[in-house]
Structures are given as structure tokens and as C-alpha cells.
Amino acid sequence: MAQVLEFKLPDLGEGLTEAEIVRWLVAVGDVVAIDQPVVEVETAKAMVEVPCPYGGVVTARYGEEGTELPVGAPLLTVAVGGTGAPEELAEAAPGAAPTVGETAAESAVSSEYSGNVLVGYGTAGPAARRRRVRHESHAAAKAPASAPVAAPTAVAAPAPAAEAVPGHGGPVPVISPLVRKLARDRGLDLREVRGSGPEGLILRADVELAIAALERPVAAPAPVAAPAAAPSAAVAAAGERVPLRGVRGAVADKLSRSRTEIPDATCWVDADATELMAARAAMNAAGGPKISLLALLARICVHALARFPELNSTVDMAAREIVRLPAVHLGFAAQTPRGLVVPVVKDAGTRTAESLTAEFARLTEAARESALTPADLTGGTFTLNNYGVFGVDGSTPIINHPEAAMLGVGRIIPKPWVHQGELAVRQVVQLSLTFDHRVCDGGTAGGFLRYVADCVEQPAVLLRTL
């Protein structure tokens, strides 16, 4: 007898609590292999293909493309085990109660299950080749055309992942931990919230509306003789509304937090990059893998951070401590069709220029293909921002929270420059350093930036530390 197992959106790691369905890779009635990717989702950090740990026939999907689901919400159900006969698949069609969580059922289908879901990377089993196999014998398992994909708002977490909350004397609503945490963090008493979901279910939208009502300032009543004019429907509807979600939403949250929490300051200096450009040209002319300019700038940053470790740190305000970090994990800004992302080169301080060049190229290509993993986008300790690729000279960037500093590099262009006492045309670049004023003062920040500029102007300076 086939068993119906429910596969839920797994924890994708790095504190991510929700994901948007971008594209379904399987349909109801499809046969899926163990660890076959079944859906592509977009988190606040990356696009991820989610593999299903069960092998069998898809009997239901939950959520249309474009909808957002919380971690732990059902994604799909799979009929596993049995002979695959039409009558068995019919019994396992949508509407049948899933047996996920029942020890006996899971034991019976152990051969169709790969193992635990790994945070951020799918399941523990070997990757299986994606396939979409349809057979006429599976027709009975397919949902009729009139049966739409279940809406995510009707998802109520099972008992282990939800709590009952009394409210308004009516039916006891069941809410997800995500909604409960949101209410707790904002000081909202859920007993005062009326749920708009099925049977009084308190949805996230209900909590957000209640929070907005609490935070809305109470205005003094307007005089009766001169009531305030309500905005017309045309004014209220004017303009295009773009949802702040996915990468754009994550960027908005992170930058807002940075500006709220970090007292940043910026210093900058012009530098003659002629010798650095000549050194790179000589390296590449010698044969072997080409060295990128970004890799050379990264090497300079690593050495500068060794001299000024205050800037490779973070601030723990709860403990009122500055935490100086032992390794340099170098983030770099990359513009992609999905928006700005900051991939991280791990252990940049231990890499050669060739290794850095290769890693920058790998992460940049992955960013363009929306193939970065959450691990690729987290853990940075210092950011290198080459905004010169946009044709601009200077910037005062916002620090990538919770880091303490960011080095900005403008375009390198020919400019008049006094060189060895004479006016000459040199390759000039503007360098800027935005830093957290809590971790150091201007003297340290200026010393770091001056050392970087000296290395750009005279690459031989680096030889002293090699």
C-alpha cells in the first residue's frame, strides 16, 4: 500500500525564515527520484533548488509560483511505496491524509527516503538526475484540472510546530512559530488579534495589521468645521508599487539596520595607480593564469588589515565589546540581474593572487547565474567595493552590517599628476574607506587608507611583508 508523505520547506540556513516559489520543477502525477530537485525558491540571499528526500509520485503541490512560504510550510506530498497500481495511487491522491511523522509509515518507506534535510543544501543523500516521467497508469493520481494548487495562507503548522492561542472567545486559532515570534518581538498580545484565516487562524498579515495599528500615532480630532480631506482614490493608487522582498528586501533590511546601528564615517584619497597597472601587466605577460586587478587590490587589503586589525572586526553591543576576527573573509560587491549581492571569498588572507582571481571569477559567474548558495553570501568580515566599474570616481557606501569597514575603489583613468616633481599624465584612482567609528578613530582609519594608497602607488611596499 502506498503511503503519502508530506515534504515541507526545509530550513535553508543562515537565519532565513521564508522563501518565494520561483518555479516548480515537477507537476502533480510526476514520478520523482530520491533527492530530485522539485522546486526552485528564492530566499533573501540566493536562488536555491530544493530536493525532495522522498521517491515516488507527486500527489499535491502547495503554493503557486510567486507566493512566499515560511520555513516548515508544506511544499508537496509524495505517494511512496506500494506497487504503483492505479488504485493505490488513487487512494494517495490529494485529499488523503499524509502520514508524515508516523514512525511506522516512515519505517515502511525507508527505501524511498534519503535521510535528513541539511540546512542550506537540501538532503543528505546523493544527488539524483532530474527527471520528469509520466505514465498513463499514473493518471488516477493526478489532480483534476479544477483542483487548484493549495493556497499558502491555509497552511496551519502541525501540533509540534505551533501553539494554541485563545482569542476573542471564539474558536482557538493556531498560529505558526514565525507569526508568534513576530508578535512577541513587537510586544503584541495575540489574544487581541482576530484571525482572518480558516476557523480563525491568525495569519502573518493579521499580525502586521495589528502592529501597524498599534504604532500608528493618534492624531488630535480635526475641528468639525474643517475636516481633513481624505486622499482621493486616484492619489492613493498613483505610482507603481514594487514589493520589497527577495534580494531587494534583504538589501533594504540590511542597509537600514547598518545606518541605524553603525555610526559610520568616510575618508578618501587619490592615488597614482600607474605602477600597480604596470605590475599587473608584467605578471600577465609572464605567462600562466591572468591576474585580475581586483585580486591585487584584495591582496593589498589583506596586508593592510594585518597592520590595522581594528577594521577586521565587529561590535557586540549586548556585551559592549569589539570582537577582532582572526581571519579575513573578503566580501565584494557584485551587480546581478536580481540586484546587488556581496559574495564572500573565505580565508582571503591565505590565498595567492591567482587563487583570489579564480575565486572572484567563480563567485561572479555564480552570482550572474543566480547559483550562489547561502554559504557564499554570508560570513564576510570586510568588503571591497569596486564601484569604478560603473564609471564613477567616488562614493560613501553603507557598511555591510555587521562588518566594521568597507574599502571603495573608483575608476582608474588618466589624469594630470605631479610625478617626480613634474606634471605628467598618470593613471589615477580615488580610494575611500567607510568605517565604524566605534571600532577606531580617524587616525587608524587614515593609517589604513594611506597604507593601501602607498601599496597602489608603489607595489614594492608589499614586499616588506612577504
Coordinates of C-alpha atoms in Angstrom, one line a residue:
M1 CA 0.0 0.0 0.0
A2 CA 1.4 3.4 -1.0
Q3 CA 1.9 5.9 1.8
V4 CA 1.5 9.7 1.4
L5 CA 4.4 11.7 2.9
E6 CA 4.4 15.5 3.2
F7 CA 7.6 17.3 2.4
K8 CA 7.9 20.8 4.0
L9 CA 10.0 23.8 3.1
P10 CA 13.3 23.0 4.9
D11 CA 15.4 25.3 6.9
L12 CA 17.7 26.9 4.3
G13 CA 20.1 28.2 6.9
E14 CA 21.7 31.5 7.9
G15 CA 18.5 32.6 9.8
L16 CA 16.3 32.5 6.7
T17 CA 12.6 32.1 7.7
E18 CA 10.8 32.2 4.4
A19 CA 11.3 31.7 0.6
E20 CA 9.4 32.6 -2.5
I21 CA 8.4 29.9 -5.0
V22 CA 10.1 30.9 -8.3
R23 CA 9.5 27.8 -10.4
W24 CA 8.0 24.3 -9.9
L25 CA 10.2 21.6 -11.4
V26 CA 7.6 18.8 -11.1
A27 CA 3.9 18.6 -11.6
V28 CA 1.2 16.6 -9.8
G29 CA 1.4 13.0 -11.2
D30 CA 5.1 13.1 -11.9
V31 CA 7.4 10.4 -10.7
V32 CA 10.3 11.8 -8.7
A33 CA 13.5 10.2 -7.6
I34 CA 15.1 10.5 -4.2
D35 CA 16.9 13.8 -3.9
Q36 CA 15.5 15.1 -7.2
P37 CA 15.1 18.9 -7.2
V38 CA 11.3 19.6 -7.1
V39 CA 11.1 23.4 -6.8
E40 CA 13.3 26.5 -7.2
V41 CA 12.9 29.1 -4.5
E42 CA 14.3 32.5 -3.9
T43 CA 15.4 33.4 -0.4
A44 CA 16.7 36.7 0.8
K45 CA 20.2 35.6 -0.1
A46 CA 20.1 33.3 -3.1
M47 CA 18.2 31.1 -5.5
V48 CA 18.1 27.5 -4.3
E49 CA 16.8 24.3 -5.9
V50 CA 15.2 22.3 -3.2
P51 CA 15.5 18.5 -3.5
C52 CA 12.8 16.1 -2.1
P53 CA 14.1 13.3 0.2
Y54 CA 11.3 11.0 -0.9
G55 CA 10.9 9.0 -4.1
G56 CA 7.5 8.3 -5.5
V57 CA 4.6 10.0 -7.2
V58 CA 3.7 13.7 -6.6
T59 CA 0.1 13.9 -5.3
A60 CA -0.2 17.6 -4.4
R61 CA 1.7 20.8 -4.6
Y62 CA 1.3 23.8 -2.2
G63 CA 1.7 27.3 -3.4
E64 CA 1.7 29.0 -6.8
E65 CA 4.8 30.4 -8.4
G66 CA 5.4 33.8 -6.9
T67 CA 4.0 33.0 -3.5
E68 CA 6.0 33.2 -0.3
L69 CA 6.1 30.4 2.2
P70 CA 7.5 30.2 5.7
V71 CA 10.1 27.6 6.6
G72 CA 8.1 24.5 7.8
A73 CA 5.1 25.1 5.5
P74 CA 4.1 22.1 3.2
L75 CA 5.7 22.1 -0.3
L76 CA 4.2 18.9 -1.7
T77 CA 3.1 15.4 -0.9
V78 CA 4.5 12.3 -2.4
A79 CA 3.0 8.8 -2.6
V80 CA 5.8 6.3 -1.8
G81 CA 6.0 2.5 -1.6
G82 CA 3.4 0.1 -2.9
T83 CA 3.2 -1.4 -6.4
G84 CA 2.3 1.8 -8.2
A85 CA -1.0 0.4 -9.3
P86 CA -3.7 3.0 -10.3
E87 CA -6.0 2.0 -7.5
E88 CA -3.2 2.6 -4.9
L89 CA -2.3 6.0 -6.5
A90 CA -5.9 7.0 -6.5
E91 CA -6.1 6.3 -2.7
A92 CA -2.9 8.5 -2.4
A93 CA -4.4 11.4 -4.4
P94 CA -4.8 14.9 -3.0
G95 CA -7.1 14.8 0.0
A96 CA -5.6 11.7 1.5
A97 CA -4.2 12.4 5.0
P98 CA -0.4 12.5 4.8
T99 CA 1.4 10.0 7.1
V100 CA 4.5 12.2 7.7
G101 CA 5.5 11.9 11.3
E102 CA 4.1 8.4 11.8
T103 CA 7.0 6.1 12.8
A104 CA 5.5 3.0 11.2
A105 CA 4.8 4.7 7.9
E106 CA 8.3 6.2 7.7
S107 CA 9.8 2.8 8.5
A108 CA 7.7 1.2 5.8
V109 CA 9.1 3.6 3.2
S110 CA 12.7 3.8 4.3
S111 CA 13.9 2.7 0.9
E112 CA 12.3 5.7 -0.6
Y113 CA 13.8 8.3 1.8
S114 CA 17.4 9.6 1.6
G115 CA 17.9 11.0 5.1
N116 CA 17.7 14.2 7.0
V117 CA 17.4 17.6 5.3
L118 CA 20.6 19.5 5.5
V119 CA 20.4 23.2 6.4
G120 CA 21.0 25.2 3.2
Y121 CA 21.9 22.3 1.0
G122 CA 18.9 20.0 0.6
T123 CA 19.1 16.4 1.6
A124 CA 21.9 14.1 2.8
G125 CA 21.6 11.6 0.0
P126 CA 23.4 11.6 -3.3
A127 CA 22.2 14.0 -5.9
A128 CA 19.9 12.4 -8.4
R129 CA 19.4 13.3 -12.0
R130 CA 16.4 15.4 -12.5
R131 CA 13.7 13.7 -14.5
R132 CA 10.0 14.1 -15.2
V133 CA 8.4 10.8 -16.1
R134 CA 4.8 10.4 -16.8
H135 CA 2.9 7.2 -17.3
E136 CA -0.8 6.6 -18.2
S137 CA -1.0 4.4 -15.1
H138 CA -0.5 7.5 -13.0
A139 CA -3.4 9.3 -14.4
A140 CA -5.5 8.4 -11.4
A141 CA -3.0 10.1 -9.1
K142 CA -3.2 13.4 -10.9
A143 CA -5.3 16.2 -9.5
P144 CA -8.3 17.2 -11.8
A145 CA -7.9 20.4 -13.7
S146 CA -10.4 22.1 -11.5
A147 CA -8.4 21.4 -8.3
P148 CA -6.1 24.4 -7.9
V149 CA -2.8 24.3 -6.0
A150 CA -3.4 24.9 -2.3
A151 CA -3.0 28.4 -1.2
P152 CA -0.2 29.0 1.4
T153 CA -2.4 31.0 3.6
A154 CA -4.4 27.9 4.6
V155 CA -1.3 26.2 5.9
A156 CA -1.6 25.5 9.7
A157 CA 1.6 24.1 11.2
P158 CA 1.1 20.6 12.9
A159 CA 1.0 20.4 16.6
P160 CA 4.7 20.1 17.3
A161 CA 5.4 23.4 15.4
A162 CA 2.5 25.5 16.5
E163 CA 0.8 26.7 19.7
A164 CA -2.8 27.3 20.6
V165 CA -3.7 30.8 21.5
P166 CA -7.1 31.8 22.9
G167 CA -8.7 34.8 21.3
H168 CA -11.9 36.7 21.3
G169 CA -13.9 33.9 22.8
G170 CA -14.3 32.1 19.5
P171 CA -12.5 29.0 18.1
V172 CA -9.0 28.6 19.3
P173 CA -6.7 29.8 16.4
V174 CA -3.5 28.0 15.6
I175 CA -0.6 30.2 14.5
S176 CA 2.9 29.4 13.2
P177 CA 6.0 30.0 15.3
L178 CA 7.1 32.6 12.7
V179 CA 3.9 34.6 13.3
R180 CA 4.2 34.2 17.1
K181 CA 7.8 35.4 17.1
L182 CA 6.8 38.5 15.1
A183 CA 4.1 39.3 17.6
R184 CA 6.4 38.7 20.6
D185 CA 9.2 40.8 19.2
R186 CA 6.8 43.8 18.7
G187 CA 5.0 43.4 22.0
L188 CA 1.7 42.4 20.5
D189 CA -0.8 40.4 22.6
L190 CA -2.2 37.7 20.3
R191 CA -5.3 37.4 22.4
E192 CA -6.3 40.8 21.0
V193 CA -5.8 39.7 17.3
R194 CA -8.7 38.5 15.3
G195 CA -7.6 35.9 12.8
S196 CA -8.8 36.1 9.2
G197 CA -7.7 32.6 8.2
P198 CA -9.8 29.4 8.2
E199 CA -11.5 28.8 11.5
G200 CA -10.0 31.9 13.0
L201 CA -6.4 31.1 12.0
I202 CA -4.1 34.1 12.8
L203 CA -2.1 34.9 9.7
R204 CA 1.0 37.0 9.4
A205 CA -1.0 39.6 7.6
D206 CA -3.3 39.9 10.7
V207 CA -0.3 40.4 13.0
E208 CA 1.2 43.0 10.7
L209 CA -2.1 45.0 10.5
A210 CA -2.4 44.9 14.3
I211 CA 1.2 46.1 14.7
A212 CA 0.6 48.9 12.3
A213 CA -2.5 49.9 14.2
L214 CA -0.5 50.0 17.5
E215 CA 2.3 52.0 16.0
R216 CA 0.1 54.5 14.2
P217 CA 0.2 57.8 16.0
V218 CA -3.1 59.0 17.4
A219 CA -4.0 62.3 15.8
A220 CA -6.0 65.0 17.5
P221 CA -9.5 65.2 16.2
A222 CA -9.9 67.8 13.5
P223 CA -12.3 70.6 14.0
V224 CA -15.8 69.8 12.9
A225 CA -16.0 72.9 10.7
A226 CA -12.8 72.0 8.8
P227 CA -12.5 68.2 8.5
A228 CA -9.3 66.9 6.9
A229 CA -9.8 66.0 3.3
A230 CA -9.3 62.3 2.6
P231 CA -6.9 61.5 -0.3
S232 CA -8.7 60.6 -3.4
A233 CA -8.6 57.1 -4.7
A234 CA -6.6 58.3 -7.7
V235 CA -3.9 59.8 -5.5
A236 CA -3.8 56.7 -3.3
A237 CA -3.4 54.4 -6.3
A238 CA -0.9 56.6 -8.1
G239 CA 2.6 55.2 -8.8
E240 CA 3.9 51.7 -9.3
R241 CA 4.3 49.6 -6.1
V242 CA 7.2 47.2 -6.1
P243 CA 7.3 44.6 -3.3
L244 CA 10.4 44.8 -1.1
R245 CA 11.1 41.1 -1.0
G246 CA 13.8 38.6 -2.1
V247 CA 17.2 40.2 -2.7
R248 CA 15.8 43.7 -2.8
G249 CA 14.0 43.2 0.5
A250 CA 17.1 41.7 2.2
V251 CA 19.3 44.7 0.9
A252 CA 16.8 47.2 2.3
D253 CA 16.7 45.5 5.7
K254 CA 20.4 45.2 5.9
L255 CA 21.3 48.7 4.8
S256 CA 18.6 50.2 7.1
R257 CA 20.0 48.3 10.0
S258 CA 23.5 49.4 9.2
R259 CA 22.6 53.0 9.1
T260 CA 20.5 52.7 12.3
E261 CA 23.2 50.9 14.3
I262 CA 26.6 51.9 12.9
P263 CA 28.0 55.4 13.4
D264 CA 29.9 55.4 10.2
A265 CA 32.4 57.9 8.8
T266 CA 34.3 58.1 5.5
C267 CA 37.7 59.3 4.4
W268 CA 39.2 59.2 0.9
V269 CA 42.4 59.9 -1.0
D270 CA 43.5 60.0 -4.7
A271 CA 46.3 57.6 -5.6
D272 CA 48.6 57.1 -8.6
A273 CA 47.9 53.6 -9.8
T274 CA 50.3 53.7 -12.8
E275 CA 52.8 51.4 -11.1
L276 CA 50.2 48.9 -10.0
M277 CA 48.7 48.7 -13.5
A278 CA 52.3 48.2 -14.9
A279 CA 53.0 45.4 -12.3
R280 CA 49.8 43.6 -13.3
A281 CA 50.7 43.8 -17.0
A282 CA 54.1 42.4 -16.3
M283 CA 52.6 39.5 -14.3
N284 CA 50.2 38.6 -17.1
A285 CA 52.9 38.9 -19.7
A286 CA 55.0 36.3 -17.9
G287 CA 52.5 33.5 -18.7
G288 CA 50.2 31.4 -16.6
P289 CA 46.7 32.3 -15.4
K290 CA 45.8 36.0 -15.7
I291 CA 45.7 38.1 -12.5
S292 CA 42.8 40.4 -12.1
L293 CA 43.1 43.9 -10.7
L294 CA 40.5 43.0 -8.0
A295 CA 42.8 40.2 -6.8
L296 CA 45.7 42.6 -6.4
L297 CA 43.5 45.0 -4.5
A298 CA 42.4 42.2 -2.3
R299 CA 46.0 41.3 -1.5
I300 CA 46.6 44.9 -0.6
C301 CA 43.5 44.9 1.7
V302 CA 44.6 41.7 3.4
H303 CA 48.0 43.1 4.3
A304 CA 46.5 46.4 5.4
L305 CA 44.1 44.6 7.7
A306 CA 47.1 42.7 9.2
R307 CA 48.6 46.1 10.2
F308 CA 45.2 47.6 11.3
P309 CA 43.2 44.6 12.7
E310 CA 40.7 47.0 14.3
L311 CA 39.0 47.2 10.9
N312 CA 38.5 43.4 10.6
S313 CA 36.1 43.3 13.5
T314 CA 32.5 43.5 14.6
V315 CA 30.8 45.1 17.6
D316 CA 28.8 43.2 20.2
M317 CA 26.7 45.9 21.8
A318 CA 25.0 43.4 24.1
A319 CA 28.3 42.6 25.7
R320 CA 29.7 46.1 24.9
E321 CA 32.8 44.5 23.2
I322 CA 34.7 44.9 20.0
V323 CA 35.3 41.4 18.5
R324 CA 38.5 41.4 16.4
L325 CA 38.3 38.5 14.0
P326 CA 41.2 36.1 13.3
A327 CA 40.6 35.5 9.6
V328 CA 39.8 37.8 6.7
H329 CA 36.7 36.7 4.8
L330 CA 36.5 39.2 2.0
G331 CA 33.2 40.3 0.5
F332 CA 33.0 42.0 -2.8
A333 CA 30.0 43.8 -4.3
A334 CA 28.6 42.2 -7.5
Q335 CA 25.7 43.6 -9.5
T336 CA 23.4 40.9 -10.9
P337 CA 20.0 40.9 -12.7
R338 CA 18.5 40.2 -9.3
G339 CA 20.2 43.1 -7.7
L340 CA 23.3 43.8 -5.6
V341 CA 24.8 40.8 -3.8
V342 CA 28.0 40.5 -1.8
P343 CA 29.7 37.1 -2.3
V344 CA 32.4 36.2 0.2
V345 CA 35.9 34.9 -0.5
K346 CA 36.6 32.7 2.5
D347 CA 40.1 32.9 4.1
A348 CA 41.3 35.6 1.7
G349 CA 44.4 36.1 3.7
T350 CA 45.7 32.7 2.9
R351 CA 45.2 32.9 -0.9
T352 CA 47.6 33.9 -3.6
A353 CA 46.7 36.4 -6.3
E354 CA 46.0 33.5 -8.7
S355 CA 43.7 31.8 -6.2
L356 CA 41.9 35.1 -5.5
T357 CA 41.4 35.7 -9.2
A358 CA 39.9 32.3 -9.7
E359 CA 37.6 32.6 -6.7
F360 CA 36.4 36.0 -7.7
A361 CA 35.6 34.7 -11.2
R362 CA 33.8 31.6 -9.8
L363 CA 31.6 33.7 -7.4
T364 CA 30.9 36.3 -10.0
E365 CA 29.7 33.8 -12.5
A366 CA 27.6 32.0 -9.9
A367 CA 26.0 35.4 -9.0
R368 CA 25.1 36.1 -12.6
E369 CA 23.5 32.6 -12.9
S370 CA 21.7 33.1 -9.5
A371 CA 23.5 30.0 -8.3
L372 CA 25.1 31.3 -5.1
T373 CA 24.4 29.4 -2.0
P374 CA 23.6 31.0 1.4
A375 CA 27.1 30.0 2.5
D376 CA 28.6 32.0 -0.4
L377 CA 26.8 35.1 0.8
T378 CA 27.5 35.1 4.5
G379 CA 30.4 35.3 6.9
G380 CA 32.2 38.3 5.5
T381 CA 34.5 40.4 7.8
F382 CA 35.5 43.2 5.4
T383 CA 34.1 44.3 2.0
L384 CA 35.9 45.5 -1.1
N385 CA 33.6 47.6 -3.3
N386 CA 34.8 48.3 -6.9
Y387 CA 32.2 50.8 -7.9
G388 CA 34.6 52.1 -10.6
V389 CA 33.1 49.6 -13.0
F390 CA 30.0 51.9 -13.1
G391 CA 32.2 54.7 -14.4
V392 CA 32.2 56.8 -11.1
D393 CA 35.1 58.1 -9.1
G394 CA 33.9 58.2 -5.6
S395 CA 31.3 57.0 -3.2
T396 CA 30.4 56.9 0.5
P397 CA 29.0 53.4 0.7
I398 CA 27.0 51.9 3.6
I399 CA 28.8 49.4 5.7
N400 CA 27.8 45.8 5.1
H401 CA 26.4 45.0 8.6
P402 CA 27.8 43.6 10.9
E403 CA 31.2 44.4 9.5
A404 CA 33.2 47.4 10.6
A405 CA 34.6 48.8 7.3
M406 CA 34.5 48.9 3.5
L407 CA 37.1 50.0 1.0
G408 CA 35.7 51.7 -2.1
V409 CA 37.7 51.8 -5.4
G410 CA 36.7 54.3 -8.1
R411 CA 37.6 54.1 -11.8
I412 CA 41.2 54.3 -12.9
I413 CA 41.6 57.0 -15.5
P414 CA 44.4 59.2 -17.0
K415 CA 44.7 62.5 -15.1
P416 CA 47.3 65.2 -14.7
W417 CA 49.5 64.3 -11.8
V418 CA 52.8 65.7 -10.3
H419 CA 55.2 62.8 -10.6
Q420 CA 58.8 63.2 -9.5
G421 CA 58.5 67.0 -9.5
E422 CA 57.0 67.2 -13.0
L423 CA 53.5 67.4 -14.4
A424 CA 52.6 64.1 -16.1
V425 CA 49.6 62.1 -17.2
R426 CA 49.2 59.2 -14.8
Q427 CA 46.6 56.5 -14.0
V428 CA 44.7 57.9 -11.0
V429 CA 42.2 56.3 -8.8
Q430 CA 40.2 57.5 -5.8
L431 CA 40.1 55.3 -2.8
S432 CA 37.6 55.7 0.0
L433 CA 37.2 54.0 3.4
T434 CA 33.9 53.9 5.3
F435 CA 34.4 52.7 8.8
D436 CA 32.6 52.1 12.1
H437 CA 33.7 54.9 14.4
R438 CA 33.1 52.6 17.4
V439 CA 36.0 50.3 16.5
C440 CA 38.6 53.0 15.8
D441 CA 39.2 56.7 15.4
G442 CA 40.3 58.7 12.4
G443 CA 43.9 58.1 12.9
T444 CA 43.6 54.3 12.5
A445 CA 41.2 54.7 9.5
G446 CA 43.6 57.2 7.9
G447 CA 46.6 55.0 8.5
F448 CA 44.8 52.0 6.9
L449 CA 43.8 54.1 3.8
R450 CA 47.2 55.6 3.5
Y451 CA 48.9 52.2 3.6
V452 CA 46.5 51.0 0.9
A453 CA 47.3 54.0 -1.3
D454 CA 51.1 53.6 -0.8
C455 CA 50.8 50.0 -2.0
V456 CA 48.8 51.1 -5.0
E457 CA 51.4 53.7 -5.9
Q458 CA 54.4 51.5 -5.1
P459 CA 53.5 47.8 -5.2
A460 CA 57.0 47.0 -3.9
V461 CA 55.8 48.1 -0.5
L462 CA 54.1 44.8 -0.2
L463 CA 57.5 43.0 -0.5
R464 CA 58.3 44.2 3.1
T465 CA 55.5 41.9 4.5
L466 CA 56.1 38.9 2.2

